[in-house]
């Protein structure tokens, strides 16, 4: 059985677990680092990156996460989760993905928005209704990073090998497309396809 | 780009879940709150315990103070408007606060009506003591609710009462046959569609935090176990002996609310919590939670 951990220190973790459940996949709350041993994939949800970062540090997540990443297991970060996966530019990045991001780059809450974006998920070009909340921007993508989604010519979703990131919140909308894509990544990695 | 939609407004509240929103009155306090792991700060001129002490009319905070706090931290900044005072709310929207709290802690500006929150792009959070009140506020456009508790007292009993009241009513409505929902809506004084939502989804339509009287990590953990989505701490942090330590402990207790070992560890050696006022010693006229219609 596939098991996907959702980092549950703060933020919209329940929404990710519910979205996985709707696709028939078991997701569980990851509160302490040792629980990662049971996971085939990891989602780092949206929330306040400063709050999540501090709790991650305090509870010693970094070593276990590093092993998980190096083992090639799939990790997906949404919004705050993407900030944590990016390079060290924000002071909070784990550096698992060769991207530079800027926090709250679309403005304050009054500038938060929904917009239909274009995604290219494994050859299937689709539109996706994306919700951006005080969202981070991807300023730079490294040479091994594939852009999978864009808005007005700017990357809003990207992948580097086993790491997926998006600046918006698929867990807040009804479209399961991006969750399905990540579930496929986890299945492929586990050899269940 | 569609801005100010209900999904975008309610979405920010979703991102705050499992976190602590702290009242602050200065840039220094705001930085302590951010450093301690607060998910947002409420920028105020006085914290509720001092508003209680000062008497007089409590109004919106000077925008100068709010803007300085907005510039000092990267987390969302909330600010309070008086109940019904859409003028204050317009000013708060114009300076770009991330959430407006239409709050009973300030002196109400309207004895019958709350703000029409649908008319704003900035989301609102409103207080409630029961399900009918919560659904009326959501009907007016609130994108987040919080149980009122009794602000500025450090006494958690009203926070517990209000959260239990809402939970009980949600459970009751969930179990009702459909034909009883209209009469229930009438009795609650709540919009029918929202009563139907609660019936079908077994929960409130928006995120519900708890506020008013939470002063220790143990308070936070109990409130989270009772089903709150997160915590507002007003006077509990900056009226305690060691605000940084207390703030960090409450953040950890909120994240690990169901882990007694963590709770025991973070509760140790925090120094004096806020002194507080037992709410049973207050007159009805002193109860802020009675404000709101």
CSV table of C-alpha atoms in Angstrom, one decimal:
chain,number,residue,atom,x,y,z
A,1,UNK,CA,0.0,0.0,0.0
A,2,UNK,CA,1.2,3.5,-0.9
A,3,UNK,CA,1.8,5.8,2.1
A,4,UNK,CA,2.2,9.5,1.6
A,5,UNK,CA,3.3,11.7,4.6
A,6,UNK,CA,2.0,15.2,4.8
A,7,UNK,CA,4.2,17.5,7.0
A,8,UNK,CA,1.7,18.5,9.7
A,9,UNK,CA,3.4,21.1,11.8
A,10,UNK,CA,1.2,23.9,10.6
A,11,UNK,CA,-0.9,25.0,7.6
A,12,UNK,CA,-3.3,23.3,5.2
A,13,UNK,CA,-2.1,19.7,5.8
A,14,UNK,CA,-5.6,18.2,6.3
A,15,UNK,CA,-6.7,19.5,2.8
A,16,UNK,CA,-3.8,17.5,1.2
A,17,UNK,CA,-4.7,14.4,3.1
A,18,UNK,CA,-8.4,14.8,2.0
A,19,UNK,CA,-7.3,15.4,-1.6
A,20,UNK,CA,-5.2,12.1,-1.5
A,21,UNK,CA,-8.1,10.3,0.1
A,22,UNK,CA,-10.4,11.4,-2.8
A,23,UNK,CA,-7.9,9.7,-5.1
A,24,UNK,CA,-7.9,6.5,-3.0
A,25,UNK,CA,-4.5,7.1,-1.5
A,26,UNK,CA,-3.5,6.9,2.2
A,27,UNK,CA,-2.0,10.1,3.5
A,28,UNK,CA,-0.9,10.6,7.1
A,29,UNK,CA,0.1,13.5,9.3
A,30,UNK,CA,3.9,13.8,9.8
A,31,UNK,CA,4.4,15.4,13.2
A,32,UNK,CA,7.8,14.0,14.2
A,33,UNK,CA,10.8,13.1,11.9
A,34,UNK,CA,10.9,9.4,12.7
A,35,UNK,CA,7.5,8.9,11.1
A,36,UNK,CA,9.1,9.6,7.8
A,37,UNK,CA,10.4,6.0,7.8
A,38,UNK,CA,6.9,4.8,6.9
A,39,UNK,CA,6.5,7.1,4.0
A,40,UNK,CA,6.8,6.5,0.2
A,41,UNK,CA,6.4,10.2,-0.6
A,42,UNK,CA,6.2,13.5,1.2
A,43,UNK,CA,4.0,16.6,0.8
A,44,UNK,CA,5.1,19.9,2.4
A,45,UNK,CA,1.9,21.9,2.5
A,46,UNK,CA,1.1,25.6,2.4
A,47,UNK,CA,1.1,27.6,5.6
A,48,UNK,CA,3.4,30.2,7.1
A,49,UNK,CA,6.9,29.2,6.0
A,50,UNK,CA,8.6,31.0,9.0
A,51,UNK,CA,6.4,29.0,11.4
A,52,UNK,CA,6.9,25.7,9.7
A,53,UNK,CA,10.7,26.3,9.2
A,54,UNK,CA,11.2,27.1,12.9
A,55,UNK,CA,9.3,24.0,14.1
A,56,UNK,CA,11.1,21.8,11.5
A,57,UNK,CA,14.5,23.0,12.9
A,58,UNK,CA,13.4,22.7,16.5
A,59,UNK,CA,12.2,19.1,16.0
A,60,UNK,CA,15.3,18.0,14.1
A,61,UNK,CA,13.7,17.2,10.8
A,62,UNK,CA,16.7,18.1,8.6
A,63,UNK,CA,18.7,14.8,8.9
A,64,UNK,CA,15.8,12.5,8.2
A,65,UNK,CA,14.5,14.7,5.4
A,66,UNK,CA,17.9,14.7,3.9
A,67,UNK,CA,18.0,10.9,3.8
A,68,UNK,CA,14.5,10.8,2.3
A,69,UNK,CA,15.5,13.2,-0.4
A,70,UNK,CA,18.8,11.5,-1.2
A,71,UNK,CA,17.1,8.1,-1.4
A,72,UNK,CA,15.2,9.6,-4.3
A,73,UNK,CA,11.8,9.5,-2.7
A,74,UNK,CA,9.3,12.0,-4.2
A,75,UNK,CA,8.8,15.3,-2.3
A,76,UNK,CA,6.2,17.9,-3.3
A,77,UNK,CA,6.1,21.4,-1.8
A,78,UNK,CA,3.1,23.8,-2.3
A,79,UNK,CA,3.6,27.5,-1.6
A,80,UNK,CA,5.4,27.6,1.8
A,81,UNK,CA,6.5,24.0,1.0
A,82,UNK,CA,8.1,25.3,-2.1
A,83,UNK,CA,10.0,28.0,-0.2
A,84,UNK,CA,11.4,25.3,2.1
A,85,UNK,CA,12.5,23.1,-0.9
A,86,UNK,CA,14.2,26.0,-2.7
A,87,UNK,CA,17.8,27.2,-2.4
A,88,UNK,CA,19.1,29.0,0.7
A,89,UNK,CA,18.3,32.5,-0.7
A,90,UNK,CA,15.3,33.1,1.7
A,91,UNK,CA,17.3,31.8,4.7
A,92,UNK,CA,14.8,28.9,4.9
A,93,UNK,CA,15.5,26.7,1.9
A,94,UNK,CA,16.7,23.1,2.3
A,95,UNK,CA,18.3,23.3,-1.2
A,96,UNK,CA,16.6,20.2,-2.5
A,97,UNK,CA,15.7,21.9,-5.7
A,98,UNK,CA,17.8,24.2,-7.7
A,99,UNK,CA,15.4,27.2,-7.8
A,100,UNK,CA,15.5,30.6,-6.2
A,101,UNK,CA,12.2,31.9,-4.8
A,102,UNK,CA,11.0,35.2,-3.3
A,103,UNK,CA,8.4,35.0,-0.6
A,104,UNK,CA,5.1,37.0,-0.9
A,105,UNK,CA,6.3,38.2,-4.3
A,106,UNK,CA,2.8,38.7,-5.7
A,107,UNK,CA,2.0,41.1,-2.9
A,108,UNK,CA,0.0,41.0,0.3
A,109,UNK,CA,-3.4,39.3,0.8
A,110,UNK,CA,-5.3,42.0,-1.1
A,111,UNK,CA,-3.3,40.9,-4.2
A,112,UNK,CA,-4.0,37.2,-3.7
A,113,UNK,CA,-5.8,35.8,-6.7
A,114,UNK,CA,-7.1,32.8,-8.7
A,115,UNK,CA,-6.2,32.3,-12.3
A,116,UNK,CA,-6.3,29.6,-14.9
A,117,UNK,CA,-2.8,28.5,-15.6
A,118,UNK,CA,-1.3,26.2,-18.3
A,119,UNK,CA,0.3,23.0,-17.0
A,120,UNK,CA,2.3,20.3,-18.9
A,121,UNK,CA,2.2,17.2,-16.9
A,122,UNK,CA,4.0,14.3,-18.6
A,123,UNK,CA,3.0,15.4,-22.1
A,124,UNK,CA,-0.6,16.2,-21.2
A,125,UNK,CA,-1.1,19.9,-21.6
A,126,UNK,CA,-4.0,21.0,-19.4
A,127,UNK,CA,-5.5,24.1,-17.8
A,128,UNK,CA,-5.6,24.3,-14.1
A,129,UNK,CA,-7.5,26.7,-11.9
A,130,UNK,CA,-4.8,27.8,-9.5
A,131,UNK,CA,-5.3,29.7,-6.2
A,132,UNK,CA,-2.3,32.0,-5.2
A,133,UNK,CA,-2.3,33.2,-1.6
A,134,UNK,CA,0.5,35.6,-0.7
A,135,UNK,CA,2.4,33.4,-3.0
A,136,UNK,CA,6.1,33.0,-3.6
A,137,UNK,CA,7.6,33.5,-7.0
A,138,UNK,CA,10.1,31.3,-8.7
A,139,UNK,CA,12.8,33.8,-9.8
A,140,UNK,CA,15.3,31.3,-11.2
A,141,UNK,CA,15.3,27.7,-12.3
A,142,UNK,CA,18.5,25.6,-12.5
A,143,UNK,CA,19.4,23.7,-15.7
A,144,UNK,CA,18.0,20.4,-14.5
A,145,UNK,CA,14.7,21.9,-13.5
A,146,UNK,CA,11.7,21.3,-15.8
A,147,UNK,CA,9.0,24.0,-15.8
A,148,UNK,CA,5.6,22.2,-15.6
A,149,UNK,CA,3.3,25.2,-15.2
A,150,UNK,CA,3.4,28.9,-16.0
A,151,UNK,CA,1.5,32.1,-15.6
A,152,UNK,CA,2.1,35.0,-17.9
A,153,UNK,CA,5.4,33.4,-19.0
A,154,UNK,CA,6.7,32.9,-15.5
A,155,UNK,CA,7.2,29.5,-13.9
A,156,UNK,CA,4.7,28.6,-11.1
A,157,UNK,CA,5.3,24.9,-11.1
A,158,UNK,CA,8.5,22.9,-11.6
A,159,UNK,CA,10.2,19.6,-11.1
A,160,UNK,CA,13.8,18.4,-10.6
A,161,UNK,CA,14.1,14.7,-10.6
A,162,UNK,CA,12.2,13.6,-7.5
A,163,UNK,CA,11.2,17.0,-6.2
A,164,UNK,CA,8.0,18.8,-7.3
A,165,UNK,CA,7.1,22.4,-6.3
A,166,UNK,CA,4.3,24.9,-7.1
A,167,UNK,CA,3.7,28.4,-5.8
A,168,UNK,CA,-0.1,27.9,-5.7
A,169,UNK,CA,-2.6,25.6,-3.8
A,170,UNK,CA,-4.0,22.6,-5.6
A,171,UNK,CA,-5.3,21.3,-2.3
A,172,UNK,CA,-7.8,24.2,-2.1
A,173,UNK,CA,-9.6,23.4,-5.4
A,174,UNK,CA,-11.6,20.5,-6.7
A,175,UNK,CA,-9.2,19.6,-9.6
A,176,UNK,CA,-7.2,16.5,-8.6
A,177,UNK,CA,-4.8,16.8,-11.6
A,178,UNK,CA,-1.6,17.7,-9.8
A,179,UNK,CA,-2.2,15.4,-6.9
A,180,UNK,CA,-2.6,12.6,-9.4
A,181,UNK,CA,0.7,13.6,-11.1
A,182,UNK,CA,2.5,13.4,-7.7
A,183,UNK,CA,0.8,10.1,-6.8
A,184,UNK,CA,2.2,8.8,-10.2
A,185,UNK,CA,5.7,10.0,-9.2
A,186,UNK,CA,5.4,8.1,-5.9
A,187,UNK,CA,4.1,4.9,-7.6
A,188,UNK,CA,6.8,5.0,-10.2
A,189,UNK,CA,9.5,5.4,-7.6
A,190,UNK,CA,8.1,2.5,-5.6
A,191,UNK,CA,7.9,0.4,-8.6
A,192,UNK,CA,4.1,0.0,-8.4
A,193,UNK,CA,3.5,0.9,-12.0
B,1,UNK,CA,-6.5,37.6,-12.2
B,2,UNK,CA,-9.5,37.3,-10.0
B,3,UNK,CA,-8.8,38.9,-6.6
B,4,UNK,CA,-10.9,39.0,-3.4
B,5,UNK,CA,-12.9,35.8,-4.2
B,6,UNK,CA,-14.2,33.8,-1.3
B,7,UNK,CA,-11.8,31.0,-2.1
B,8,UNK,CA,-8.9,33.4,-1.9
B,9,UNK,CA,-10.2,35.1,1.3
B,10,UNK,CA,-11.0,31.8,3.0
B,11,UNK,CA,-7.8,30.3,1.6
B,12,UNK,CA,-5.5,32.5,3.7
B,13,UNK,CA,-7.3,31.3,6.8
B,14,UNK,CA,-6.7,27.7,5.7
B,15,UNK,CA,-2.9,28.5,5.6
B,16,UNK,CA,-3.0,29.8,9.2
B,17,UNK,CA,-4.5,26.6,10.6
B,18,UNK,CA,-2.6,24.9,13.4
B,19,UNK,CA,-0.9,28.1,14.1
B,20,UNK,CA,-0.9,30.9,16.7
B,21,UNK,CA,-2.0,34.5,15.9
B,22,UNK,CA,-0.5,36.9,18.5
B,23,UNK,CA,-1.6,40.4,19.6
B,24,UNK,CA,1.3,42.9,19.4
B,25,UNK,CA,1.5,46.6,20.0
B,26,UNK,CA,5.0,47.5,18.8
B,27,UNK,CA,7.5,46.5,16.1
B,28,UNK,CA,9.6,44.8,18.8
B,29,UNK,CA,6.7,42.7,19.9
B,30,UNK,CA,5.9,41.8,16.3
B,31,UNK,CA,9.4,40.6,15.7
B,32,UNK,CA,9.4,38.5,18.9
B,33,UNK,CA,6.1,37.0,17.7
B,34,UNK,CA,7.5,36.2,14.2
B,35,UNK,CA,10.7,34.8,15.7
B,36,UNK,CA,8.7,32.6,18.0
B,37,UNK,CA,6.8,31.1,15.1
B,38,UNK,CA,3.5,33.0,15.1
B,39,UNK,CA,1.6,32.6,11.8
B,40,UNK,CA,0.3,36.1,11.9
B,41,UNK,CA,0.2,39.1,14.3
B,42,UNK,CA,-2.8,41.3,15.3
B,43,UNK,CA,-1.5,44.9,15.3
B,44,UNK,CA,-3.1,46.8,18.2
B,45,UNK,CA,-2.6,50.0,20.2
B,46,UNK,CA,-3.4,48.2,23.4
B,47,UNK,CA,-3.8,44.6,24.2
B,48,UNK,CA,-7.2,43.5,25.4
B,49,UNK,CA,-6.2,43.3,29.1
B,50,UNK,CA,-5.1,47.0,28.9
B,51,UNK,CA,-8.2,48.0,26.9
B,52,UNK,CA,-10.2,46.5,29.8
B,53,UNK,CA,-8.2,48.5,32.3
B,54,UNK,CA,-8.2,51.8,30.4
B,55,UNK,CA,-12.0,52.1,29.9
B,56,UNK,CA,-13.3,54.8,27.5
B,57,UNK,CA,-14.0,54.1,23.8
B,58,UNK,CA,-11.7,51.6,22.2
B,59,UNK,CA,-11.2,52.3,18.5
B,60,UNK,CA,-9.2,51.1,15.5
B,61,UNK,CA,-5.4,51.3,16.0
B,62,UNK,CA,-3.6,54.3,14.5
B,63,UNK,CA,-2.7,53.2,10.9
B,64,UNK,CA,0.8,54.5,11.5
B,65,UNK,CA,1.4,51.8,14.1
B,66,UNK,CA,-0.1,49.1,11.9
B,67,UNK,CA,2.0,50.1,8.8
B,68,UNK,CA,5.2,50.0,10.8
B,69,UNK,CA,4.4,46.5,12.0
B,70,UNK,CA,3.5,45.5,8.4
B,71,UNK,CA,6.9,46.7,7.3
B,72,UNK,CA,8.7,45.0,10.1
B,73,UNK,CA,7.5,41.4,9.6
B,74,UNK,CA,7.0,39.0,6.7
B,75,UNK,CA,4.0,37.2,8.2
B,76,UNK,CA,0.4,38.4,7.6
B,77,UNK,CA,-0.8,41.3,9.7
B,78,UNK,CA,-4.3,41.6,11.0
B,79,UNK,CA,-6.0,44.6,12.5
B,80,UNK,CA,-9.3,45.2,14.3
B,81,UNK,CA,-12.2,47.4,13.3
B,82,UNK,CA,-15.2,48.1,15.6
B,83,UNK,CA,-18.3,46.1,15.1
B,84,UNK,CA,-20.3,47.8,12.3
B,85,UNK,CA,-17.6,50.4,11.6
B,86,UNK,CA,-17.2,50.1,7.9
B,87,UNK,CA,-15.3,53.4,7.8
B,88,UNK,CA,-12.5,51.9,9.9
B,89,UNK,CA,-12.6,48.8,7.8
B,90,UNK,CA,-12.2,50.9,4.6
B,91,UNK,CA,-9.1,52.5,6.1
B,92,UNK,CA,-7.6,49.1,7.1
B,93,UNK,CA,-8.2,47.8,3.6
B,94,UNK,CA,-6.6,50.9,2.1
B,95,UNK,CA,-3.4,50.4,4.1
B,96,UNK,CA,-3.4,46.8,3.0
B,97,UNK,CA,-3.7,44.7,6.1
B,98,UNK,CA,-4.1,41.0,5.4
B,99,UNK,CA,-7.1,40.3,7.6
B,100,UNK,CA,-9.7,42.6,9.4
B,101,UNK,CA,-11.0,41.4,12.7
B,102,UNK,CA,-14.5,42.9,13.3
B,103,UNK,CA,-14.0,42.7,17.0
B,104,UNK,CA,-16.0,42.9,20.2
B,105,UNK,CA,-12.8,43.9,22.0
B,106,UNK,CA,-13.3,47.4,20.6
B,107,UNK,CA,-16.4,49.5,21.4
B,108,UNK,CA,-19.2,48.6,18.9
B,109,UNK,CA,-20.0,51.4,16.4
B,110,UNK,CA,-23.4,50.0,15.4
B,111,UNK,CA,-26.0,48.5,17.8
B,112,UNK,CA,-27.8,46.5,15.1
B,113,UNK,CA,-25.6,45.8,12.2
B,114,UNK,CA,-22.3,44.3,11.4
B,115,UNK,CA,-20.2,45.3,8.4
B,116,UNK,CA,-21.2,44.0,5.0
B,117,UNK,CA,-18.0,42.1,4.5
B,118,UNK,CA,-18.9,41.0,0.9
B,119,UNK,CA,-18.1,44.6,-0.1
B,120,UNK,CA,-14.4,44.2,0.7
B,121,UNK,CA,-11.5,42.5,-1.0
B,122,UNK,CA,-9.6,42.0,2.3
B,123,UNK,CA,-11.0,39.0,4.2
B,124,UNK,CA,-12.7,39.4,7.6
B,125,UNK,CA,-12.6,37.3,10.8
B,126,UNK,CA,-15.5,37.7,13.2
B,127,UNK,CA,-16.1,36.4,16.7
B,128,UNK,CA,-19.0,34.1,17.7
B,129,UNK,CA,-20.3,32.5,20.9
B,130,UNK,CA,-22.6,30.0,19.2
B,131,UNK,CA,-23.4,28.5,15.8
B,132,UNK,CA,-26.1,31.0,14.8
B,133,UNK,CA,-23.8,33.9,15.4
B,134,UNK,CA,-21.0,32.3,13.4
B,135,UNK,CA,-23.3,31.6,10.5
B,136,UNK,CA,-24.7,35.1,10.5
B,137,UNK,CA,-21.2,36.5,10.3
B,138,UNK,CA,-20.4,34.1,7.4
B,139,UNK,CA,-23.6,35.1,5.8
B,140,UNK,CA,-22.4,38.7,5.9
B,141,UNK,CA,-19.1,37.6,4.2
B,142,UNK,CA,-16.7,36.7,7.0
B,143,UNK,CA,-14.1,34.3,5.6
B,144,UNK,CA,-13.0,33.0,9.0
B,145,UNK,CA,-14.5,32.9,12.5
B,146,UNK,CA,-13.2,32.7,16.0
B,147,UNK,CA,-14.9,31.8,19.2
B,148,UNK,CA,-14.9,34.9,21.3
B,149,UNK,CA,-14.0,33.6,24.8
B,150,UNK,CA,-13.5,36.5,27.1
B,151,UNK,CA,-10.6,38.7,25.9
B,152,UNK,CA,-8.1,40.2,28.2
B,153,UNK,CA,-8.9,37.9,31.2
B,154,UNK,CA,-6.5,35.0,30.9
B,155,UNK,CA,-9.5,32.8,31.9
B,156,UNK,CA,-10.1,30.1,29.3
B,157,UNK,CA,-13.5,29.0,30.5
B,158,UNK,CA,-15.5,31.1,28.0
B,159,UNK,CA,-13.3,30.0,25.1
B,160,UNK,CA,-14.2,26.4,26.1
B,161,UNK,CA,-17.9,27.2,26.5
B,162,UNK,CA,-18.1,28.9,23.1
B,163,UNK,CA,-16.2,26.1,21.3
B,164,UNK,CA,-18.3,23.4,22.9
B,165,UNK,CA,-21.5,25.3,22.1
B,166,UNK,CA,-20.6,25.4,18.4
B,167,UNK,CA,-19.4,21.8,18.3
B,168,UNK,CA,-22.6,20.6,20.0
B,169,UNK,CA,-24.8,22.6,17.6
B,170,UNK,CA,-22.9,21.3,14.6
B,171,UNK,CA,-23.3,17.7,15.8
B,172,UNK,CA,-27.1,18.3,16.5
B,173,UNK,CA,-27.7,19.7,13.0
B,174,UNK,CA,-25.7,17.0,11.3
B,175,UNK,CA,-28.2,14.5,12.8
B,176,UNK,CA,-31.4,16.3,11.9
B,177,UNK,CA,-33.7,15.1,9.2
B,178,UNK,CA,-33.7,17.6,6.2
B,179,UNK,CA,-37.3,18.8,6.9
B,180,UNK,CA,-36.2,20.3,10.2
B,181,UNK,CA,-33.4,22.5,8.7
B,182,UNK,CA,-35.6,25.5,7.8
B,183,UNK,CA,-37.1,25.8,11.3
B,184,UNK,CA,-33.6,25.3,12.8
B,185,UNK,CA,-32.3,28.1,10.6
B,186,UNK,CA,-35.1,30.3,11.9
B,187,UNK,CA,-34.4,29.4,15.5
B,188,UNK,CA,-30.6,30.0,15.1
B,189,UNK,CA,-31.2,33.2,13.2
B,190,UNK,CA,-28.9,31.8,10.5
B,191,UNK,CA,-29.0,31.7,6.7
B,192,UNK,CA,-30.8,28.5,5.6
B,193,UNK,CA,-28.1,27.6,2.9
B,194,UNK,CA,-25.4,27.7,5.6
B,195,UNK,CA,-27.4,25.5,7.9
B,196,UNK,CA,-27.7,23.0,5.0
B,197,UNK,CA,-23.9,23.3,4.5
B,198,UNK,CA,-23.3,22.4,8.1
B,199,UNK,CA,-25.8,19.5,7.9
B,200,UNK,CA,-24.1,18.1,4.8
B,201,UNK,CA,-20.5,18.7,5.7
B,202,UNK,CA,-20.6,18.2,9.5
B,203,UNK,CA,-18.5,21.3,10.0
B,204,UNK,CA,-18.5,25.1,9.7
B,205,UNK,CA,-18.1,26.5,6.1
B,206,UNK,CA,-14.9,28.4,7.1
B,207,UNK,CA,-11.9,28.0,9.4
B,208,UNK,CA,-12.7,28.5,13.1
B,209,UNK,CA,-10.0,29.7,15.5
B,210,UNK,CA,-10.4,30.1,19.2
B,211,UNK,CA,-9.7,33.4,21.1
B,212,UNK,CA,-10.2,35.1,24.4
B,213,UNK,CA,-8.5,33.8,27.6
B,214,UNK,CA,-5.8,31.4,26.3
B,215,UNK,CA,-2.8,32.0,28.5
B,216,UNK,CA,-0.7,28.9,28.6
B,217,UNK,CA,0.5,26.0,26.4
B,218,UNK,CA,-1.9,23.7,28.2
B,219,UNK,CA,-4.8,26.1,27.4
B,220,UNK,CA,-3.8,26.0,23.7
B,221,UNK,CA,-3.6,22.2,23.6
B,222,UNK,CA,-7.0,21.7,25.3
B,223,UNK,CA,-8.6,24.2,22.9
B,224,UNK,CA,-7.0,22.4,19.9
B,225,UNK,CA,-8.2,19.1,21.2
B,226,UNK,CA,-11.7,20.5,21.4
B,227,UNK,CA,-11.5,21.1,17.7
B,228,UNK,CA,-10.3,24.6,17.1
B,229,UNK,CA,-8.4,25.1,13.9
B,230,UNK,CA,-5.9,27.4,15.6
B,231,UNK,CA,-5.4,29.9,18.4
B,232,UNK,CA,-5.5,33.7,18.9
B,233,UNK,CA,-3.4,34.8,22.0
B,234,UNK,CA,-4.0,38.3,23.1
B,235,UNK,CA,-2.7,39.4,26.4
B,236,UNK,CA,-1.4,35.9,27.3
B,237,UNK,CA,2.0,36.5,25.8
B,238,UNK,CA,3.1,40.0,26.4
B,239,UNK,CA,1.5,40.1,29.9
B,240,UNK,CA,3.6,37.1,30.9
B,241,UNK,CA,7.0,37.2,32.6
B,242,UNK,CA,8.9,35.9,29.6
B,243,UNK,CA,7.1,36.6,26.4
B,244,UNK,CA,9.5,34.9,24.0
B,245,UNK,CA,9.5,31.7,25.9
B,246,UNK,CA,5.8,31.7,26.4
B,247,UNK,CA,5.2,32.5,22.7
B,248,UNK,CA,7.4,29.6,21.6
B,249,UNK,CA,5.8,27.2,24.0
B,250,UNK,CA,2.3,28.1,22.9
B,251,UNK,CA,3.4,27.7,19.2
B,252,UNK,CA,4.8,24.2,20.0
B,253,UNK,CA,1.8,23.2,22.1
B,254,UNK,CA,-0.6,24.2,19.3
B,255,UNK,CA,1.4,22.2,16.7
B,256,UNK,CA,1.7,19.1,19.0
B,257,UNK,CA,-1.6,19.6,20.8
B,258,UNK,CA,-2.2,15.8,21.0
B,259,UNK,CA,1.3,14.9,22.3
B,260,UNK,CA,1.4,15.1,26.1
B,261,UNK,CA,5.2,14.5,26.2
B,262,UNK,CA,5.8,17.6,24.1
B,263,UNK,CA,3.3,19.5,26.1
B,264,UNK,CA,5.0,18.6,29.4
B,265,UNK,CA,8.4,19.6,28.1
B,266,UNK,CA,7.3,23.0,26.7
B,267,UNK,CA,5.3,23.8,29.8
B,268,UNK,CA,8.3,23.7,32.1
B,269,UNK,CA,10.0,26.8,33.5
B,270,UNK,CA,8.1,29.4,31.6
B,271,UNK,CA,7.9,31.9,34.5
B,272,UNK,CA,4.7,33.6,35.5
B,273,UNK,CA,1.8,33.6,33.0
B,274,UNK,CA,-0.4,36.7,32.9
B,275,UNK,CA,-2.1,37.3,36.2
B,276,UNK,CA,-5.6,37.4,34.7
B,277,UNK,CA,-9.1,38.0,36.0
B,278,UNK,CA,-11.5,35.2,36.8
B,279,UNK,CA,-14.5,35.8,34.5
B,280,UNK,CA,-16.9,34.8,37.2
B,281,UNK,CA,-16.0,38.1,39.0
B,282,UNK,CA,-17.0,40.2,36.0
B,283,UNK,CA,-20.4,42.0,35.7
B,284,UNK,CA,-22.4,41.3,32.6
B,285,UNK,CA,-21.6,44.9,31.4
B,286,UNK,CA,-17.9,44.0,31.5
B,287,UNK,CA,-18.3,41.0,29.3
B,288,UNK,CA,-16.9,41.7,25.9
B,289,UNK,CA,-18.3,38.5,24.4
B,290,UNK,CA,-21.9,39.9,24.8
B,291,UNK,CA,-21.2,42.4,22.1
B,292,UNK,CA,-22.3,41.4,18.6
B,293,UNK,CA,-25.8,40.8,17.2
